[in-house]
Short mmCIF file of C-alpha atoms and ligand atoms in Angstrom, two decimals:
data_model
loop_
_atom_site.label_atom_id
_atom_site.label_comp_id
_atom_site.label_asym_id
_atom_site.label_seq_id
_atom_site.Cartn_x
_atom_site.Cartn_y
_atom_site.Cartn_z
CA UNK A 1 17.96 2.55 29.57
CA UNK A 2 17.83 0.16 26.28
CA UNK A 3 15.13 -0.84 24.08
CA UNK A 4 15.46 -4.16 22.22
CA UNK A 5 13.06 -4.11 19.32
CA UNK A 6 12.60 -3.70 15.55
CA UNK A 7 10.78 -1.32 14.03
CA UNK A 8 8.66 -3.75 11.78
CA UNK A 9 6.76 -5.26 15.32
CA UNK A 10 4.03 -3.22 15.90
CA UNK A 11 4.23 -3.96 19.78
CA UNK A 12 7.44 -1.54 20.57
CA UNK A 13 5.98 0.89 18.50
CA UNK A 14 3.86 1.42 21.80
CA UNK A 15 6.65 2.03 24.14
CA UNK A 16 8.60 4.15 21.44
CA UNK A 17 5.54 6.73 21.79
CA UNK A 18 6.28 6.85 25.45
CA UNK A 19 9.71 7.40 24.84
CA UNK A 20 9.48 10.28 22.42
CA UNK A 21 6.49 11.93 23.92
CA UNK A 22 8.07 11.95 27.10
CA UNK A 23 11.89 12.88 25.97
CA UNK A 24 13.45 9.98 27.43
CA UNK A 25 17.25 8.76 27.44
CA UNK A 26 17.01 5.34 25.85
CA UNK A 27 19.33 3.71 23.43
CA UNK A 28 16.99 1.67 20.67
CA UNK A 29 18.49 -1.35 19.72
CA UNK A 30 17.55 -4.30 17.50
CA UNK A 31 18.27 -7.92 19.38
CA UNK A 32 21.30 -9.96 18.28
CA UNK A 33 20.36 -12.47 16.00
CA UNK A 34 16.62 -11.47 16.37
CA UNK A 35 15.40 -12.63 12.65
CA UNK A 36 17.46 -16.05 12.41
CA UNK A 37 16.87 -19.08 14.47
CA UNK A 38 15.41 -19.20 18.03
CA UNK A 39 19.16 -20.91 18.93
CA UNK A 40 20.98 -17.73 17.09
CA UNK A 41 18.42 -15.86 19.49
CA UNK A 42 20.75 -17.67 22.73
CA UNK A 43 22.24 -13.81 24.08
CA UNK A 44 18.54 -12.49 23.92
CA UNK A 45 16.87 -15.27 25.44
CA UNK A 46 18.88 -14.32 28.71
CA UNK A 47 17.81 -11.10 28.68
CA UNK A 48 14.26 -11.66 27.90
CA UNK A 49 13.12 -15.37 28.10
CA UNK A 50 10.08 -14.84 26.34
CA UNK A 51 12.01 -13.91 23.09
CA UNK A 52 9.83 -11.23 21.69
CA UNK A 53 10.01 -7.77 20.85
CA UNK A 54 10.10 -5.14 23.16
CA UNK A 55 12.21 -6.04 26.24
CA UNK A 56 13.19 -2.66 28.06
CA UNK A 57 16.60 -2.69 30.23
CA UNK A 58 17.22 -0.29 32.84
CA UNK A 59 20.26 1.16 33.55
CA UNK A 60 20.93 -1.29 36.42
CA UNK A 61 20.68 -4.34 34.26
CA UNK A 62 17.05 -5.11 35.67
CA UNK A 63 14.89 -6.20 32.07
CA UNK A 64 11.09 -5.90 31.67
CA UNK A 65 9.74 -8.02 28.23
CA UNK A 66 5.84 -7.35 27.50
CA UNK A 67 4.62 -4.07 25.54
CA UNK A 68 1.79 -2.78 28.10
CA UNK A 69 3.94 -3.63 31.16
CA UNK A 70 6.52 -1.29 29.50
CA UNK A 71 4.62 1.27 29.20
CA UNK A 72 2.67 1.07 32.55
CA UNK A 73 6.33 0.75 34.04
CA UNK A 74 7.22 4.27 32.14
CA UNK A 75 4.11 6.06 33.00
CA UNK A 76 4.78 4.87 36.55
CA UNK A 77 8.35 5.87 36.33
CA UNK A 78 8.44 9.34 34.46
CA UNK A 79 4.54 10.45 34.53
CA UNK A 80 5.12 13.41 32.85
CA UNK A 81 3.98 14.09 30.72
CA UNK A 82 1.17 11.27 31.08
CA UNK A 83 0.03 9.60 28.58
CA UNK A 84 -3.20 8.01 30.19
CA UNK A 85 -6.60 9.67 29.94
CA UNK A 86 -7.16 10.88 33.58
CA UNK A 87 -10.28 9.52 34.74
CA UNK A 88 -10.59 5.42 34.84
CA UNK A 89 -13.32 5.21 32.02
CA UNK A 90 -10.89 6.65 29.68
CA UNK A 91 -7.78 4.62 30.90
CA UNK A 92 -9.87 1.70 30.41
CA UNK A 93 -11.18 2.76 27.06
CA UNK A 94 -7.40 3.42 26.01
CA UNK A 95 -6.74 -0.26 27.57
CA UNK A 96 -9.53 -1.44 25.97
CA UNK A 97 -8.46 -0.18 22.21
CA UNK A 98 -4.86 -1.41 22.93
CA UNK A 99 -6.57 -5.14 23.48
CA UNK A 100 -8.46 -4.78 20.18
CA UNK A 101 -5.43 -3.83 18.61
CA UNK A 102 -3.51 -6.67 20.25
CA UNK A 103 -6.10 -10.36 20.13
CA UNK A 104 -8.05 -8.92 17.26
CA UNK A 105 -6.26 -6.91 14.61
CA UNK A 106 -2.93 -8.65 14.70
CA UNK A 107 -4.04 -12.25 14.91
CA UNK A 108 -6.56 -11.29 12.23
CA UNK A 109 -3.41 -10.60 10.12
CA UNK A 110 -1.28 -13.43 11.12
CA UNK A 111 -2.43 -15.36 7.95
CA UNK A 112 -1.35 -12.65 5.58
CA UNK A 113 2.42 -12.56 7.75
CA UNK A 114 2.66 -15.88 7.03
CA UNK A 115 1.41 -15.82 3.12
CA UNK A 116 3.70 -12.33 2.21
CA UNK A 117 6.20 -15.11 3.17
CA UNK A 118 5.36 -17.33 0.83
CA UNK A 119 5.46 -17.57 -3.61
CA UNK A 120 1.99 -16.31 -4.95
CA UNK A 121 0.76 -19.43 -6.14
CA UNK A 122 0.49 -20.08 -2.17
CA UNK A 123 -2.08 -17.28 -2.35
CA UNK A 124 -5.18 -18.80 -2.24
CA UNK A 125 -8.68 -16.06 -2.62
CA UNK A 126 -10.28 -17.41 0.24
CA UNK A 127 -7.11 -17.50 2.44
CA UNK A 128 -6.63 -13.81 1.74
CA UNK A 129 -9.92 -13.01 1.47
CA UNK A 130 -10.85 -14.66 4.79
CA UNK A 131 -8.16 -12.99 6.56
CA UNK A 132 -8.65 -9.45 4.90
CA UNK A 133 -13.06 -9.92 5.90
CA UNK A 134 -11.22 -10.86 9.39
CA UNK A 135 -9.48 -7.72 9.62
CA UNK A 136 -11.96 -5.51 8.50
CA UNK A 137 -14.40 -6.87 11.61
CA UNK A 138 -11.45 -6.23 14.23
CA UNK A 139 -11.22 -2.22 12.24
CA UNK A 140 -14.88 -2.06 13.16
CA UNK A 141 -14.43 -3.02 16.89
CA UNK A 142 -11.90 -0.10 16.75
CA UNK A 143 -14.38 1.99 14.83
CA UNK A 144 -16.93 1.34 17.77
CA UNK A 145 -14.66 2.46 20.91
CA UNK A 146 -12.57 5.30 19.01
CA UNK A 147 -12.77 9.09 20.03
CA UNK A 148 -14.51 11.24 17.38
CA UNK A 149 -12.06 14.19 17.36
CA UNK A 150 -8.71 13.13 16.02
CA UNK A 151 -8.10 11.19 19.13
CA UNK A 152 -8.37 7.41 20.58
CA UNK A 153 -9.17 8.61 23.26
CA UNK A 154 -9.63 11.31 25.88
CA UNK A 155 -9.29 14.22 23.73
CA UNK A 156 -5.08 13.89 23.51
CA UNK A 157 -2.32 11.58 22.88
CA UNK A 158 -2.17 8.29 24.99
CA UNK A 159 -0.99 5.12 24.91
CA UNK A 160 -3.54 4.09 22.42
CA UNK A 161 -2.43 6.03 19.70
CA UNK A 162 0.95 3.70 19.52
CA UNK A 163 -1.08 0.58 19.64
CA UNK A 164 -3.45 1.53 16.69
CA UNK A 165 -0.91 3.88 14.82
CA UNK A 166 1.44 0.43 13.02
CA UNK A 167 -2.04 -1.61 12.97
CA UNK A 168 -3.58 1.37 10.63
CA UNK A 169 -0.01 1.42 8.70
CA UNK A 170 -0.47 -2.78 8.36
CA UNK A 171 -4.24 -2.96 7.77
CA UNK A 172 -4.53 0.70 5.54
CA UNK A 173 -1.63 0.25 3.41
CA UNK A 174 0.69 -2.88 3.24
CA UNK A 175 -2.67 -5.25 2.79
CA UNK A 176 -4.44 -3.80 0.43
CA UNK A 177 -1.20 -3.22 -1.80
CA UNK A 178 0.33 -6.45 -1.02
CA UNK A 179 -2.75 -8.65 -1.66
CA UNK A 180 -5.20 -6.24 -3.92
CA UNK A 181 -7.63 -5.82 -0.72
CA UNK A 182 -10.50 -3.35 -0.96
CA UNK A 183 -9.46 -0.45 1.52
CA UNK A 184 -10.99 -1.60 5.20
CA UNK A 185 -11.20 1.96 6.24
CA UNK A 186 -14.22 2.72 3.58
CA UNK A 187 -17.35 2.77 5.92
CA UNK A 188 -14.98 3.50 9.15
CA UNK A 189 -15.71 7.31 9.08
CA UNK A 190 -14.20 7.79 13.22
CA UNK A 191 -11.28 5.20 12.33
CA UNK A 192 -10.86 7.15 9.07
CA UNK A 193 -11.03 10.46 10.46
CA UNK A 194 -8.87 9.29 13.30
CA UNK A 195 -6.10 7.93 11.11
CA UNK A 196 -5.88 11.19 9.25
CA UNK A 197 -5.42 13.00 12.10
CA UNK A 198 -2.59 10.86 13.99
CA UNK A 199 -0.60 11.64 10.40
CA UNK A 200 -0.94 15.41 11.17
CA UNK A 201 0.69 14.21 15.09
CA UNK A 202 4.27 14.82 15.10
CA UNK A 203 4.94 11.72 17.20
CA UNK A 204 2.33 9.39 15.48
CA UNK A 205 3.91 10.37 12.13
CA UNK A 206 7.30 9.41 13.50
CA UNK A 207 5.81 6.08 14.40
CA UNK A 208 4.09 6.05 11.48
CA UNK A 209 6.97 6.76 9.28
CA UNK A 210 9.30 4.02 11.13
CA UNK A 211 7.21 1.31 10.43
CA UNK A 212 6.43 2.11 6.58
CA UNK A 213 10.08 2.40 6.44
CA UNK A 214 10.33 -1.25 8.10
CA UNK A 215 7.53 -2.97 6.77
CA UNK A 216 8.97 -2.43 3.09
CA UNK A 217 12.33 -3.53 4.04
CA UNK A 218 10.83 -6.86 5.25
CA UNK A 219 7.97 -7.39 2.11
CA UNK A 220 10.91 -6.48 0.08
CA UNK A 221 13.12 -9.25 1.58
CA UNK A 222 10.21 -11.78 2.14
CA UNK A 223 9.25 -11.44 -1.34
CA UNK A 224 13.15 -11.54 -2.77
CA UNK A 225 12.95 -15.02 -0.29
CA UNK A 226 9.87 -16.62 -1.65
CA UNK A 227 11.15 -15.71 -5.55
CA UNK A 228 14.34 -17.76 -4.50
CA UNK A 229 11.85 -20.85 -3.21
CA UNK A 230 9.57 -20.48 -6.13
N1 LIG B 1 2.60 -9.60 23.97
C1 LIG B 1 3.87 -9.17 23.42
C2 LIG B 1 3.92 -9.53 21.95
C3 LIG B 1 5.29 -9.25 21.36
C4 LIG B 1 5.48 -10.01 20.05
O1 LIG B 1 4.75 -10.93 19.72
N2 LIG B 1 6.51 -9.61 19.31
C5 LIG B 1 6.83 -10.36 18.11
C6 LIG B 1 7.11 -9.44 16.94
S1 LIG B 1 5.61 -8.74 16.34
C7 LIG B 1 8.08 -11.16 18.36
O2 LIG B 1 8.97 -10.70 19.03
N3 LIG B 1 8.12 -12.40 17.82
C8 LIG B 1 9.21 -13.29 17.98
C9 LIG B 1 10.07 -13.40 16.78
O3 LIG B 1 9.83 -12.68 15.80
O4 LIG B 1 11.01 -14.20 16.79
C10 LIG B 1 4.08 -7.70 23.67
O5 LIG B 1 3.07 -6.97 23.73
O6 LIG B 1 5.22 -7.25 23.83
#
């Protein structure tokens, strides 16, 4: 199988927990002509429509885009070892953290993409500031469904723990540094406690380390791009 994604999208970082948790043979590979126009994206657009990061290809050519299909896909496909709670309250409380992650925490950041892209004198207080008050409420939906004991959920690795791993990496780290944020974990003991413990996980620190990797290669190159415009 192949993997089309980058590391900086928090979305594959879902299916690469799969992946490593579960040992499997995949090749991970970044999309031809993925960061410049959507026309450059032409060879990828036949292979996933949708143009987004992750599309997973199977070995018979057949390609699935979407993160959670992915992953339901792989659990379906190799279920062990599974990671999915076992009873349906906790697979829908690991869905359920997943969705906060996805409609909540990233389109609270979405402003702060599209600023990081831009010369500081583009960065307006109440732009950031709205955006980083807009994160911290998401965090606290998080705080409100997470597991207490250095899990999402379940009391072991899932699926959730990819979903909130590059959203803690994001919203912990690159904000606050890039935009002089207060820390949104202060007064988010379970998320805090939580996000401790996934860097103690060998997989989440993988993931973790992947996308802190990533994320500075693209501030560094958004920033060396908005100097140039400036
Ligand atoms: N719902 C999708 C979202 C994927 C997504 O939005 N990926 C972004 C990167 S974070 C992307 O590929 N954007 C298109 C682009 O960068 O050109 C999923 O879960 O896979």
């Amino acid at each position: 199988m192949k993997l089309y994604q980058t590391y900086a999208s928090p979305f594959p970082t879902r299916v690469r927990l799969l992946i490593y948790a579960k040992g499997l043979d995949v090749e991970i590979i970044e999309p031809p002509g993925f960061h410049a126009s959507t026309e450059a994206k032409g060879d990828y657009l036949r292979i996933n429509p949708i143009g987004r990061v992750p599309t997973l290809v199977l070995d018979d050519g057949r390609a699935l885009p979407e993160s959670e299909v992915i992953c339901e896909y792989l659990e379906d496909a190799f279920p062990e070892p599974s990671l999915r709670p076992a009873d349906p309250w906790g697979r829908a409380r690991m869905r359920l953290l997943a969705r906060i992650c996805d409609f909540y925490v990233v389109m609270a950041m979405v402003p702060l993409f599209n600023l990081s892209a831009r010369s500081r004198r583009h960065w307006t207080p109440e732009v950031v500031e709205g955006a980083a008050a807009k994160v911290a409420e998401a965090l606290g939906w998080l705080e409100a469904y997470i597991g207490e004991d250095g899990f999402a959920v379940g009391g072991a690795l899932s699926q959730a723990g990819g979903a909130i791993a590059p959203q803690l990496v994001l919203a912990a780290e690159w904000i606050p540094a890039a935009f002089g944020t207060p820390d949104p974990l202060l007064g988010l003991p379970k998320l805090s406690a939580y996000w401790r413990a996934i860097q103690a996980n060998p997989i989440c620190a993988r993931l973790i380390a992947e996308t802190r990797e990533a994320i500075a290669g693209v501030a560094a190159q958004a920033k060396a791009q908005a100097e140039a415009r400036a």
